Amino acid sequence: MDASGEKTCVRCVKEYTKVCGLKYQDGNYDLVKLQDKEYQDKLQVQIDYWNKIKKEIEAVRSNGYENTDIVNMSETYFKMADDTVSAAENYSEKIATKIRTIELLSALDMLCLVILIIVQTLMAMKMARQNKLLEQRAYTDARTGLPNRSACKEILNNNEIISSPTACIIFDLNNLKFINDTMGHSAGDRLIVKFAGLLRSVFPEKDFVGRYGGDEFMAVIYDTDKAEVDKILKCLCLEKDKLNNTGNELLIDYACGWAISEDYKESTIQILFDSADSYMYENKQLCKKQNQ
């Protein structure tokens, strides 16, 4: 066999080895076996046809290519190879499509998760707002807008000893029953609302003003002294007189009593409340005597 024949034989062996490597994933070329029926079928046809070409190549060596069909068979083989490559490309495209689909589905899953988190967050915020509104309603007097009796009780139930100077003032509207009996309960309600607005406008924003119940109101002044309490009460009296001098038929009159923590060795808000309530009652009795 001449050198040309040996080279041809070596190329044939390498070609066959590569094709078989693609079929069975073996050999020295680290070729990958594609798990696709169309591709494997075309590859098998190519392998079978290669065996025929090998015989034709042997005939060429013996008789020369003029008396063989090697040219046509080679073209047929290369057409088969092209078909096999096309099948491999189709398979690769299908795999790529699956990967893109998986990526798209993963992105959609992530988007759905983000949307779910946003919805849950919005629902939680809505629930928190609703709870806050319910809590506000539970502690707000519907008629005056001031903290109601429950809110007042929350402060009074704090049994901690007062550490900074604090004062508690109790107010009681005078003649509310008379107004209800002579002018109707709607007039009495307007008087209550009017007095509540007066209290809130006079007392500093930092301090507590609430409707304890009926015609009773309470205020708690923090970080204060007797001089400031006296100043606030004088201001309240002046503002009350201004309102009464506007010609309004619903005249505001009240009794009040107050107590401050510096007068007690140890005190709580409840202790101040009880003392202030006692002083308010004394003031109310005095008002009645003066009006007789």
mmCIF file of N, CA and C in Angstrom, residues 238-291:
data_model
loop_
_atom_site.group_PDB
_atom_site.id
_atom_site.type_symbol
_atom_site.label_atom_id
_atom_site.label_comp_id
_atom_site.label_asym_id
_atom_site.label_seq_id
_atom_site.Cartn_x
_atom_site.Cartn_y
_atom_site.Cartn_z
ATOM 1 N N LEU A 238 -60.766 83.140 81.041
ATOM 2 C CA LEU A 238 -60.871 84.278 80.128
ATOM 3 C C LEU A 238 -61.502 83.876 78.793
ATOM 4 N N GLU A 239 -61.058 82.751 78.250
ATOM 5 C CA GLU A 239 -61.612 82.278 76.975
ATOM 6 C C GLU A 239 -63.076 81.910 77.125
ATOM 7 N N LYS A 240 -63.421 81.362 78.269
ATOM 8 C CA LYS A 240 -64.827 81.018 78.540
ATOM 9 C C LYS A 240 -65.685 82.277 78.554
ATOM 10 N N ASP A 241 -65.203 83.333 79.202
ATOM 11 C CA ASP A 241 -65.957 84.592 79.258
ATOM 12 C C ASP A 241 -66.102 85.209 77.868
ATOM 13 N N LYS A 242 -65.057 85.083 77.044
ATOM 14 C CA LYS A 242 -65.149 85.610 75.678
ATOM 15 C C LYS A 242 -66.266 84.923 74.906
ATOM 16 N N LEU A 243 -66.325 83.590 75.031
ATOM 17 C CA LEU A 243 -67.371 82.844 74.338
ATOM 18 C C LEU A 243 -68.749 83.222 74.851
ATOM 19 N N ASN A 244 -68.863 83.375 76.150
ATOM 20 C CA ASN A 244 -70.167 83.700 76.730
ATOM 21 C C ASN A 244 -70.621 85.109 76.359
ATOM 22 N N ASN A 245 -69.683 85.990 76.035
ATOM 23 C CA ASN A 245 -70.023 87.375 75.699
ATOM 24 C C ASN A 245 -70.327 87.576 74.217
ATOM 25 N N THR A 246 -70.328 86.473 73.462
ATOM 26 C CA THR A 246 -70.637 86.590 72.021
ATOM 27 C C THR A 246 -72.134 86.571 71.756
ATOM 28 N N GLY A 247 -72.940 86.499 72.804
ATOM 29 C CA GLY A 247 -74.389 86.475 72.640
ATOM 30 C C GLY A 247 -74.950 85.080 72.457
ATOM 31 N N ASN A 248 -74.102 84.051 72.614
ATOM 32 C CA ASN A 248 -74.568 82.669 72.482
ATOM 33 C C ASN A 248 -75.453 82.327 73.674
ATOM 34 N N GLU A 249 -76.592 81.694 73.394
ATOM 35 C CA GLU A 249 -77.515 81.345 74.473
ATOM 36 C C GLU A 249 -77.018 80.183 75.319
ATOM 37 N N LEU A 250 -76.048 79.394 74.805
ATOM 38 C CA LEU A 250 -75.494 78.270 75.558
ATOM 39 C C LEU A 250 -74.274 78.758 76.344
ATOM 40 N N LEU A 251 -74.541 79.263 77.544
ATOM 41 C CA LEU A 251 -73.462 79.814 78.355
ATOM 42 C C LEU A 251 -72.698 78.691 79.047
ATOM 43 N N ILE A 252 -71.384 78.800 78.993
ATOM 44 C CA ILE A 252 -70.524 77.787 79.612
ATOM 45 C C ILE A 252 -70.242 78.181 81.062
ATOM 46 N N ASP A 253 -70.460 77.221 81.953
ATOM 47 C CA ASP A 253 -70.108 77.410 83.357
ATOM 48 C C ASP A 253 -69.643 76.053 83.881
ATOM 49 N N TYR A 254 -68.619 76.074 84.677
ATOM 50 C CA TYR A 254 -68.066 74.810 85.123
ATOM 51 C C TYR A 254 -67.486 74.934 86.522
ATOM 52 N N ALA A 255 -67.340 73.781 87.140
ATOM 53 C CA ALA A 255 -66.613 73.667 88.405
ATOM 54 C C ALA A 255 -65.367 72.845 88.123
ATOM 55 N N CYS A 256 -64.309 73.121 88.874
ATOM 56 C CA CYS A 256 -63.090 72.344 88.649
ATOM 57 C C CYS A 256 -62.324 72.166 89.943
ATOM 58 N N GLY A 257 -61.482 71.147 89.948
ATOM 59 C CA GLY A 257 -60.588 70.904 91.068
ATOM 60 C C GLY A 257 -59.311 70.291 90.535
ATOM 61 N N TRP A 258 -58.205 70.546 91.209
ATOM 62 C CA TRP A 258 -56.960 69.993 90.693
ATOM 63 C C TRP A 258 -56.018 69.635 91.821
ATOM 64 N N ALA A 259 -55.073 68.762 91.478
ATOM 65 C CA ALA A 259 -54.054 68.318 92.424
ATOM 66 C C ALA A 259 -52.749 68.144 91.673
ATOM 67 N N ILE A 260 -51.633 68.370 92.349
ATOM 68 C CA ILE A 260 -50.322 68.275 91.721
ATOM 69 C C ILE A 260 -49.436 67.341 92.534
ATOM 70 N N SER A 261 -48.587 66.618 91.855
ATOM 71 C CA SER A 261 -47.813 65.553 92.504
ATOM 72 C C SER A 261 -46.830 66.069 93.544
ATOM 73 N N GLU A 262 -46.389 67.307 93.435
ATOM 74 C CA GLU A 262 -45.407 67.821 94.382
ATOM 75 C C GLU A 262 -45.997 67.992 95.788
ATOM 76 N N ASP A 263 -47.313 67.920 95.904
ATOM 77 C CA ASP A 263 -47.963 68.013 97.211
ATOM 78 C C ASP A 263 -48.046 66.655 97.907
ATOM 79 N N TYR A 264 -47.567 65.602 97.230
ATOM 80 C CA TYR A 264 -47.670 64.256 97.779
ATOM 81 C C TYR A 264 -46.282 63.626 97.789
ATOM 82 N N LYS A 265 -46.024 62.836 98.803
ATOM 83 C CA LYS A 265 -44.728 62.178 98.917
ATOM 84 C C LYS A 265 -44.560 61.170 97.775
ATOM 85 N N GLU A 266 -45.535 60.343 97.606
ATOM 86 C CA GLU A 266 -45.580 59.404 96.482
ATOM 87 C C GLU A 266 -47.001 59.398 95.944
ATOM 88 N N SER A 267 -47.121 59.567 94.646
ATOM 89 C CA SER A 267 -48.471 59.635 94.082
ATOM 90 C C SER A 267 -48.515 58.984 92.711
ATOM 91 N N THR A 268 -49.724 58.576 92.372
ATOM 92 C CA THR A 268 -50.014 58.067 91.038
ATOM 93 C C THR A 268 -51.040 58.996 90.410
ATOM 94 N N ILE A 269 -51.317 58.795 89.141
ATOM 95 C CA ILE A 269 -52.343 59.592 88.470
ATOM 96 C C ILE A 269 -53.697 59.377 89.151
ATOM 97 N N GLN A 270 -53.960 58.165 89.583
ATOM 98 C CA GLN A 270 -55.234 57.878 90.242
ATOM 99 C C GLN A 270 -55.370 58.672 91.545
ATOM 100 N N ILE A 271 -54.291 58.758 92.306
ATOM 101 C CA ILE A 271 -54.326 59.534 93.545
ATOM 102 C C ILE A 271 -54.604 61.007 93.247
ATOM 103 N N LEU A 272 -53.943 61.545 92.243
ATOM 104 C CA LEU A 272 -54.189 62.932 91.855
ATOM 105 C C LEU A 272 -55.629 63.114 91.384
ATOM 106 N N PHE A 273 -56.127 62.145 90.619
ATOM 107 C CA PHE A 273 -57.500 62.211 90.115
ATOM 108 C C PHE A 273 -58.492 62.254 91.271
ATOM 109 N N ASP A 274 -58.310 61.367 92.250
ATOM 110 C CA ASP A 274 -59.240 61.320 93.390
ATOM 111 C C ASP A 274 -59.220 62.632 94.165
ATOM 112 N N SER A 275 -58.044 63.187 94.372
ATOM 113 C CA SER A 275 -57.942 64.461 95.098
ATOM 114 C C SER A 275 -58.583 65.581 94.292
ATOM 115 N N ALA A 276 -58.278 65.635 93.000
ATOM 116 C CA ALA A 276 -58.848 66.675 92.143
ATOM 117 C C ALA A 276 -60.366 66.554 92.091
ATOM 118 N N ASP A 277 -60.865 65.323 92.031
ATOM 119 C CA ASP A 277 -62.311 65.104 91.993
ATOM 120 C C ASP A 277 -62.965 65.608 93.283
ATOM 121 N N SER A 278 -62.290 65.383 94.423
ATOM 122 C CA SER A 278 -62.818 65.855 95.703
ATOM 123 C C SER A 278 -62.852 67.381 95.742
ATOM 124 N N TYR A 279 -61.784 68.020 95.248
ATOM 125 C CA TYR A 279 -61.748 69.483 95.216
ATOM 126 C C TYR A 279 -62.787 70.037 94.240
ATOM 127 N N MET A 280 -62.999 69.330 93.122
ATOM 128 C CA MET A 280 -64.003 69.769 92.157
ATOM 129 C C MET A 280 -65.397 69.735 92.785
ATOM 130 N N TYR A 281 -65.671 68.673 93.546
ATOM 131 C CA TYR A 281 -66.978 68.557 94.197
ATOM 132 C C TYR A 281 -67.183 69.719 95.165
ATOM 133 N N GLU A 282 -66.149 70.071 95.929
ATOM 134 C CA GLU A 282 -66.251 71.206 96.847
ATOM 135 C C GLU A 282 -66.514 72.497 96.074
ATOM 136 N N ASN A 283 -65.821 72.656 94.951
ATOM 137 C CA ASN A 283 -66.011 73.850 94.124
ATOM 138 C C ASN A 283 -67.424 73.899 93.555
ATOM 139 N N LYS A 284 -67.957 72.754 93.186
ATOM 140 C CA LYS A 284 -69.303 72.697 92.614
ATOM 141 C C LYS A 284 -70.345 73.080 93.669
ATOM 142 N N GLN A 285 -70.153 72.592 94.894
ATOM 143 C CA GLN A 285 -71.079 72.948 95.966
ATOM 144 C C GLN A 285 -71.024 74.445 96.257
ATOM 145 N N LEU A 286 -69.821 75.019 96.168
ATOM 146 C CA LEU A 286 -69.680 76.458 96.365
ATOM 147 C C LEU A 286 -70.398 77.234 95.281
ATOM 148 N N CYS A 287 -70.288 76.761 94.039
ATOM 149 C CA CYS A 287 -70.967 77.427 92.916
ATOM 150 C C CYS A 287 -72.469 77.413 93.111
ATOM 151 N N LYS A 288 -72.988 76.294 93.600
ATOM 152 C CA LYS A 288 -74.442 76.192 93.813
ATOM 153 C C LYS A 288 -74.904 77.176 94.885
ATOM 154 N N LYS A 289 -74.123 77.317 95.951
ATOM 155 C CA LYS A 289 -74.482 78.241 97.007
ATOM 156 C C LYS A 289 -74.468 79.682 96.499
ATOM 157 N N GLN A 290 -73.492 79.991 95.657
ATOM 158 C CA GLN A 290 -73.393 81.344 95.120
ATOM 159 C C GLN A 290 -74.548 81.681 94.181
ATOM 160 N N ASN A 291 -75.093 80.658 93.505
ATOM 161 C CA ASN A 291 -76.177 80.877 92.567
ATOM 162 C C ASN A 291 -77.553 80.848 93.217
#
